[in-house]
Tab-separated table of C-alpha atoms in Angstrom:
chain	number	residue	atom	x	y	z
A	1	MET	CA	5.982	126.076	55.809
A	2	SER	CA	7.118	128.334	58.665
A	3	LYS	CA	9.247	126.957	61.493
A	4	LEU	CA	8.118	126.871	65.107
A	5	LEU	CA	9.946	129.136	67.563
A	6	THR	CA	9.070	128.317	71.172
A	7	VAL	CA	9.711	131.114	73.654
A	8	PHE	CA	9.996	130.541	77.393
A	9	GLY	CA	9.222	133.508	79.609
A	10	SER	CA	6.829	134.708	76.939
A	11	THR	CA	4.976	137.140	79.211
A	12	GLY	CA	8.154	138.441	80.843
A	13	ALA	CA	10.732	141.014	79.845
A	14	GLN	CA	13.064	138.962	77.628
A	15	GLY	CA	10.625	136.488	76.111
A	16	GLY	CA	7.923	139.101	75.657
A	17	ALA	CA	10.338	141.421	73.872
A	18	LEU	CA	11.436	138.625	71.535
A	19	ILE	CA	7.858	137.729	70.641
A	20	ASP	CA	6.973	141.379	70.021
A	21	TYR	CA	10.006	141.760	67.752
A	22	VAL	CA	9.262	138.658	65.683
A	23	LEU	CA	5.615	139.657	65.248
A	24	LYS	CA	6.693	143.060	63.918
A	25	SER	CA	9.538	141.766	61.728
A	26	PRO	CA	8.463	140.931	58.158
A	27	SER	CA	11.529	138.734	57.634
A	28	LEU	CA	11.345	136.752	60.882
A	29	SER	CA	7.562	136.411	60.872
A	30	SER	CA	7.826	134.866	57.419
A	31	ILE	CA	10.293	132.279	58.755
A	32	TYR	CA	8.831	131.583	62.191
A	33	ARG	CA	5.490	131.017	63.828
A	34	LEU	CA	5.399	131.492	67.572
A	35	ARG	CA	4.603	129.438	70.641
A	36	GLY	CA	4.729	131.142	74.017
A	37	VAL	CA	5.328	129.239	77.237
A	38	THR	CA	3.867	130.546	80.478
A	39	ARG	CA	2.773	129.244	83.854
A	40	ASP	CA	-0.754	130.591	83.473
A	41	VAL	CA	-2.432	130.879	80.081
A	42	SER	CA	-5.468	132.569	81.644
A	43	LYS	CA	-3.677	135.757	82.718
A	44	ALA	CA	-4.259	138.920	80.729
A	45	SER	CA	-0.779	139.125	79.216
A	46	ALA	CA	-1.027	135.553	77.910
A	47	ILE	CA	-4.482	136.165	76.444
A	48	ALA	CA	-3.188	139.312	74.732
A	49	LEU	CA	-0.449	137.294	73.025
A	50	LYS	CA	-2.929	134.624	71.995
A	51	ASP	CA	-5.049	137.331	70.404
A	52	LYS	CA	-1.987	138.297	68.333
A	53	GLY	CA	-1.708	134.771	66.969
A	54	VAL	CA	0.811	133.299	69.415
A	55	ASP	CA	0.139	129.688	70.422
A	56	MET	CA	0.149	130.049	74.209
A	57	VAL	CA	0.848	126.911	76.230
A	58	GLN	CA	1.168	126.242	79.930
A	59	ALA	CA	4.157	124.501	81.487
A	60	ASP	CA	5.499	123.592	84.897
A	61	MET	CA	9.238	124.308	84.866
A	62	ASP	CA	9.795	121.559	87.425
A	63	ASP	CA	7.941	118.898	85.410
A	64	VAL	CA	10.054	117.261	82.704
A	65	ASN	CA	7.014	115.768	80.956
A	66	SER	CA	5.413	119.193	80.822
A	67	LEU	CA	8.522	120.662	79.187
A	68	GLU	CA	8.724	117.892	76.608
A	69	LYS	CA	5.164	118.619	75.519
A	70	VAL	CA	5.633	122.352	75.056
A	71	VAL	CA	8.790	122.052	72.945
A	72	ALA	CA	7.427	119.269	70.735
A	73	GLY	CA	7.710	120.210	67.063
A	74	SER	CA	9.982	123.201	67.708
A	75	TYR	CA	12.712	124.176	65.286
A	76	ALA	CA	14.090	126.848	67.649
A	77	VAL	CA	13.761	127.342	71.404
A	78	PHE	CA	14.492	130.483	73.395
A	79	SER	CA	15.101	129.265	76.918
A	80	MET	CA	15.316	131.192	80.155
A	81	THR	CA	14.610	130.689	83.824
A	82	GLN	CA	13.726	132.987	86.717
A	83	PHE	CA	16.220	132.484	89.526
A	84	TRP	CA	14.448	134.767	91.990
A	85	GLU	CA	11.189	132.796	91.976
A	86	LYS	CA	12.778	130.289	94.345
A	87	ALA	CA	16.197	131.904	94.840
A	88	SER	CA	17.795	128.513	94.319
A	89	ALA	CA	20.739	127.786	92.063
A	90	ALA	CA	19.945	124.069	92.188
A	91	VAL	CA	16.386	124.680	90.963
A	92	GLU	CA	17.491	126.998	88.158
A	93	ILE	CA	20.167	124.560	87.005
A	94	ALA	CA	17.715	121.650	87.007
A	95	GLN	CA	15.133	123.665	85.052
A	96	GLY	CA	17.641	124.916	82.489
A	97	LYS	CA	19.070	121.451	81.893
A	98	ALA	CA	15.570	119.973	81.619
A	99	ILE	CA	14.571	122.469	78.913
A	100	ALA	CA	17.797	121.720	77.056
A	101	ASP	CA	17.249	117.959	77.251
A	102	ALA	CA	13.654	118.355	76.100
A	103	SER	CA	14.789	120.481	73.145
A	104	VAL	CA	17.295	117.850	72.077
A	105	ALA	CA	14.711	115.081	72.460
A	106	ALA	CA	12.267	117.098	70.346
A	107	GLY	CA	14.819	117.349	67.533
A	108	ALA	CA	15.040	121.143	67.730
A	109	GLY	CA	17.619	122.706	65.455
A	110	LEU	CA	18.507	125.689	67.632
A	111	LEU	CA	18.585	126.433	71.356
A	112	ILE	CA	19.191	129.977	72.598
A	113	TRP	CA	19.915	130.056	76.326
A	114	SER	CA	19.703	133.273	78.360
A	115	SER	CA	22.999	133.037	80.198
A	116	LEU	CA	25.355	135.130	82.334
A	117	PRO	CA	29.075	135.016	83.178
A	118	ASP	CA	30.546	132.500	85.615
A	119	VAL	CA	31.523	134.996	88.308
A	120	THR	CA	33.340	132.455	90.473
A	121	LYS	CA	35.599	131.592	87.538
A	122	MET	CA	35.870	135.176	86.304
A	123	SER	CA	36.985	136.409	89.732
A	124	GLU	CA	39.302	133.445	90.256
A	125	GLY	CA	37.318	132.396	93.297
A	126	LYS	CA	37.118	135.810	94.966
A	127	LEU	CA	33.365	136.116	94.393
A	128	THR	CA	31.512	132.858	94.949
A	129	ALA	CA	28.095	134.106	96.026
A	130	VAL	CA	26.696	135.504	92.742
A	131	LYS	CA	24.577	132.406	92.374
A	132	HIS	CA	22.106	133.795	89.818
A	133	PHE	CA	25.037	134.322	87.421
A	134	ASP	CA	26.931	131.109	88.143
A	135	SER	CA	23.829	128.907	87.864
A	136	LYS	CA	23.089	130.170	84.353
A	137	ALA	CA	26.729	129.697	83.394
A	138	GLU	CA	26.583	126.093	84.600
A	139	VAL	CA	23.573	125.412	82.383
A	140	GLU	CA	25.446	127.018	79.471
A	141	GLN	CA	28.354	124.623	79.930
A	142	TYR	CA	25.939	121.698	80.007
A	143	ILE	CA	24.277	122.831	76.774
A	144	ARG	CA	27.657	123.126	75.055
A	145	GLY	CA	28.016	119.369	75.464
A	146	LEU	CA	24.659	118.527	73.860
A	147	PRO	CA	24.086	117.613	70.191
A	148	ILE	CA	22.228	120.801	69.286
A	149	THR	CA	23.160	124.122	67.698
A	150	SER	CA	23.228	126.602	70.565
A	151	THR	CA	23.913	130.275	71.212
A	152	PHE	CA	24.064	132.192	74.479
A	153	TYR	CA	22.348	135.533	75.050
A	154	MET	CA	23.881	137.449	77.966
A	155	PRO	CA	21.818	140.538	78.846
A	156	ALA	CA	23.459	143.379	80.739
A	157	PHE	CA	22.044	145.406	83.636
A	158	TYR	CA	18.530	146.366	82.548
A	159	MET	CA	17.901	150.076	82.043
A	160	GLN	CA	14.438	149.210	83.370
A	161	ASN	CA	16.015	148.461	86.771
A	162	THR	CA	16.206	152.225	87.277
A	163	GLN	CA	12.398	152.266	87.182
A	164	THR	CA	11.822	149.360	89.529
A	165	ILE	CA	14.639	148.193	91.804
A	166	PHE	CA	16.979	151.207	91.727
A	167	PRO	CA	14.892	154.312	90.969
A	168	PRO	CA	16.234	157.788	91.766
A	169	HIS	CA	14.746	159.316	94.932
A	170	ALA	CA	14.237	162.767	96.364
A	171	THR	CA	16.277	163.195	99.531
A	172	SER	CA	15.229	165.023	102.709
A	173	THR	CA	16.982	168.122	101.362
A	174	GLY	CA	14.972	168.000	98.156
A	175	GLU	CA	17.869	166.810	96.000
A	176	ILE	CA	17.395	163.860	93.641
A	177	GLU	CA	19.743	160.983	94.266
A	178	PHE	CA	20.545	157.775	92.367
A	179	SER	CA	22.315	154.983	94.228
A	180	LEU	CA	24.146	151.812	93.320
A	181	ALA	CA	26.717	149.686	95.125
A	182	SER	CA	29.357	150.985	92.747
A	183	ASP	CA	31.920	153.717	92.294
A	184	ALA	CA	30.714	156.761	90.390
A	185	ASN	CA	33.127	156.028	87.541
A	186	ALA	CA	32.804	152.243	87.350
A	187	PRO	CA	31.592	151.162	83.890
A	188	VAL	CA	28.203	149.432	83.970
A	189	PRO	CA	26.897	147.708	80.813
A	190	LEU	CA	23.285	148.713	80.153
A	191	ILE	CA	20.569	147.200	77.965
A	192	ASP	CA	17.050	148.319	77.177
A	193	ILE	CA	15.579	144.846	77.505
A	194	THR	CA	12.934	145.641	74.887
A	195	ASP	CA	15.846	145.450	72.403
A	196	THR	CA	16.136	141.682	72.988
A	197	GLY	CA	14.862	140.809	69.525
A	198	LYS	CA	17.496	142.990	67.858
A	199	TYR	CA	20.224	140.857	69.423
A	200	LEU	CA	18.567	137.542	68.659
A	201	ALA	CA	17.542	138.269	65.055
A	202	PRO	CA	20.969	137.403	63.548
A	203	ILE	CA	20.964	134.110	65.459
A	204	LEU	CA	17.471	133.175	64.293
A	205	ILE	CA	18.403	133.966	60.697
A	206	SER	CA	21.809	132.218	60.682
A	207	PRO	CA	21.930	129.665	63.531
A	208	ALA	CA	25.003	127.764	62.290
A	209	LYS	CA	27.049	130.963	62.049
A	210	TYR	CA	26.631	131.599	65.751
A	211	HIS	CA	26.935	128.082	67.134
A	212	HIS	CA	28.418	128.233	70.649
A	213	LYS	CA	28.836	132.019	70.447
A	214	ASN	CA	28.037	134.359	73.340
A	215	PHE	CA	26.167	137.581	72.637
A	216	THR	CA	27.226	140.225	75.145
A	217	ALA	CA	23.975	142.151	75.070
A	218	ALA	CA	24.426	145.799	75.994
A	219	THR	CA	24.115	149.092	74.178
A	220	ALA	CA	27.298	150.338	75.831
A	221	TYR	CA	29.083	150.760	79.132
A	222	TYR	CA	27.974	153.802	81.132
A	223	THR	CA	29.270	155.010	84.477
A	224	PRO	CA	26.786	155.977	87.188
A	225	GLN	CA	28.105	159.524	86.846
A	226	GLN	CA	27.236	159.524	83.139
A	227	MET	CA	23.796	158.191	83.994
A	228	VAL	CA	22.991	160.981	86.451
A	229	ASP	CA	24.472	163.595	84.113
A	230	THR	CA	22.053	162.393	81.428
A	231	TRP	CA	19.100	162.558	83.821
A	232	THR	CA	20.116	166.111	84.704
A	233	GLN	CA	20.438	167.119	81.067
A	234	VAL	CA	17.159	165.561	79.935
A	235	THR	CA	14.926	166.467	82.886
A	236	GLY	CA	16.431	169.808	83.796
A	237	LYS	CA	16.647	168.710	87.431
A	238	SER	CA	19.923	168.116	89.211
A	239	VAL	CA	20.523	164.421	89.899
A	240	LYS	CA	23.416	163.289	92.083
A	241	PHE	CA	25.016	159.872	92.424
A	242	ALA	CA	25.567	158.354	95.855
A	243	ALA	CA	27.489	155.116	96.245
A	244	LYS	CA	25.799	152.743	98.677
A	245	GLU	CA	26.885	149.716	100.614
A	246	PRO	CA	26.076	146.450	98.793
A	247	GLY	CA	22.539	145.327	99.565
A	248	THR	CA	21.278	148.854	100.260
A	249	GLY	CA	19.846	151.628	98.156
A	250	GLY	CA	17.312	149.533	96.232
A	251	ASP	CA	13.543	149.182	96.270
A	252	ASN	CA	11.539	145.943	96.268
A	253	LEU	CA	14.528	143.829	97.296
A	254	THR	CA	13.820	140.501	98.940
A	255	GLU	CA	15.867	139.363	101.916
A	256	GLU	CA	17.664	136.883	99.663
A	257	MET	CA	18.488	139.619	97.129
A	258	VAL	CA	19.946	141.844	99.833
A	259	LYS	CA	22.072	138.999	101.177
A	260	MET	CA	23.413	138.083	97.751
A	261	MET	CA	24.118	141.685	96.787
A	262	LYS	CA	26.186	142.143	99.930
A	263	GLU	CA	28.216	139.059	99.098
A	264	ALA	CA	28.626	140.157	95.453
A	265	ASP	CA	30.497	143.346	96.315
A	266	GLY	CA	32.956	144.048	93.493
A	267	LEU	CA	31.000	142.554	90.600
A	268	ILE	CA	30.530	145.995	89.022
A	269	THR	CA	33.374	148.050	90.503
A	270	GLU	CA	36.119	145.474	90.025
A	271	TYR	CA	34.835	143.094	87.336
A	272	HIS	CA	32.496	145.409	85.398
A	273	TYR	CA	29.753	142.745	85.166
A	274	TYR	CA	31.191	140.846	82.186
A	275	GLY	CA	34.769	140.543	83.366
A	276	PRO	CA	38.073	141.516	81.698
A	277	THR	CA	37.033	140.561	78.153
A	278	GLY	CA	33.697	142.373	78.357
A	279	GLU	CA	34.551	145.370	76.189
A	280	ASP	CA	36.023	143.248	73.402
A	281	ASP	CA	33.109	140.814	73.615
A	282	LEU	CA	30.643	143.688	73.388
A	283	LYS	CA	32.451	145.155	70.372
A	284	TRP	CA	32.134	141.810	68.555
A	285	THR	CA	28.454	141.509	69.467
A	286	LEU	CA	27.625	145.004	68.252
A	287	GLU	CA	29.236	144.161	64.907
A	288	GLN	CA	26.604	141.438	64.452
A	289	ILE	CA	23.606	143.717	65.139
A	290	GLU	CA	21.997	145.419	62.165
A	291	GLU	CA	19.606	147.784	63.969
A	292	PRO	CA	20.334	150.738	66.246
A	293	LEU	CA	20.101	149.922	69.937
A	294	THR	CA	18.468	152.135	72.520
A	295	THR	CA	20.950	154.491	74.186
A	296	TRP	CA	20.677	155.531	77.817
A	297	GLU	CA	19.683	159.056	76.771
A	298	GLU	CA	16.948	157.710	74.484
A	299	PHE	CA	15.663	155.499	77.300
A	300	VAL	CA	15.549	158.430	79.729
A	301	ARG	CA	13.690	160.610	77.221
A	302	LYS	CA	11.254	157.834	76.358
A	303	ASN	CA	10.319	157.203	79.977
A	304	GLU	CA	9.690	160.691	81.294
A	305	PRO	CA	8.507	161.941	83.702
A	306	TRP	CA	11.009	160.533	86.168
A	307	PHE	CA	10.457	162.791	89.142
């Protein structure tokens, strides 16, 4: 009989990509049946997954009893939280720990937590305001102390952010400009978040092999200059990079996002997102992946037109 894989964030970017991958994978779909967790099972995206055979269930992330019910019977749990819903590290930590506790209580054999680096520790206390990283790292440390096989998925800067939060813009002079709070030559790790399943497949197939391992999930490091050069090459239109002050240059940013981005100055330029071991950690991760990952050029070509 197939094993139950319960996926939190099932209608979002990470969870949705994992579900889509498992449904399309002959090997994984023969091992796992799927349960998707969402806040609203009546929304169109949840109904669409139900129509594909996913058992869609509703949960309140702040209700421990609710979480225990949705993970009941699970062999594997993919767990993630959405910091920006309440912009509270305390809330995210409580939710992440509650899912972990519920998974242990349910007798699950594998917990995959969507984590990020501890920036306060990585920067030796120089950057203490990157709360949406540090809160996930705190949950990771908590999970490491629980009696459950666990692995930590650490997604890089989404390529999709260039479509939503940081899209290129036409300037008043007619030039096209892309902006980040970064130097033009600072390496930025990028992931096409629809590749999530490619990273998690080895873990789902061999959980014990990857117990307590971190998957540094990026295709590669790219500099902003390389990004705009690729846009120019693919679209035939000149795209320039313009470094911006932290907290500026983005679309759809909440007041809390702007504040935190200002206080996180240096995360990319000085610490390159993953810190000093990032390149070695990424090399190890890529050695575990069996399928080709989406490059920045492939992402740009796939998502035309840009301008």
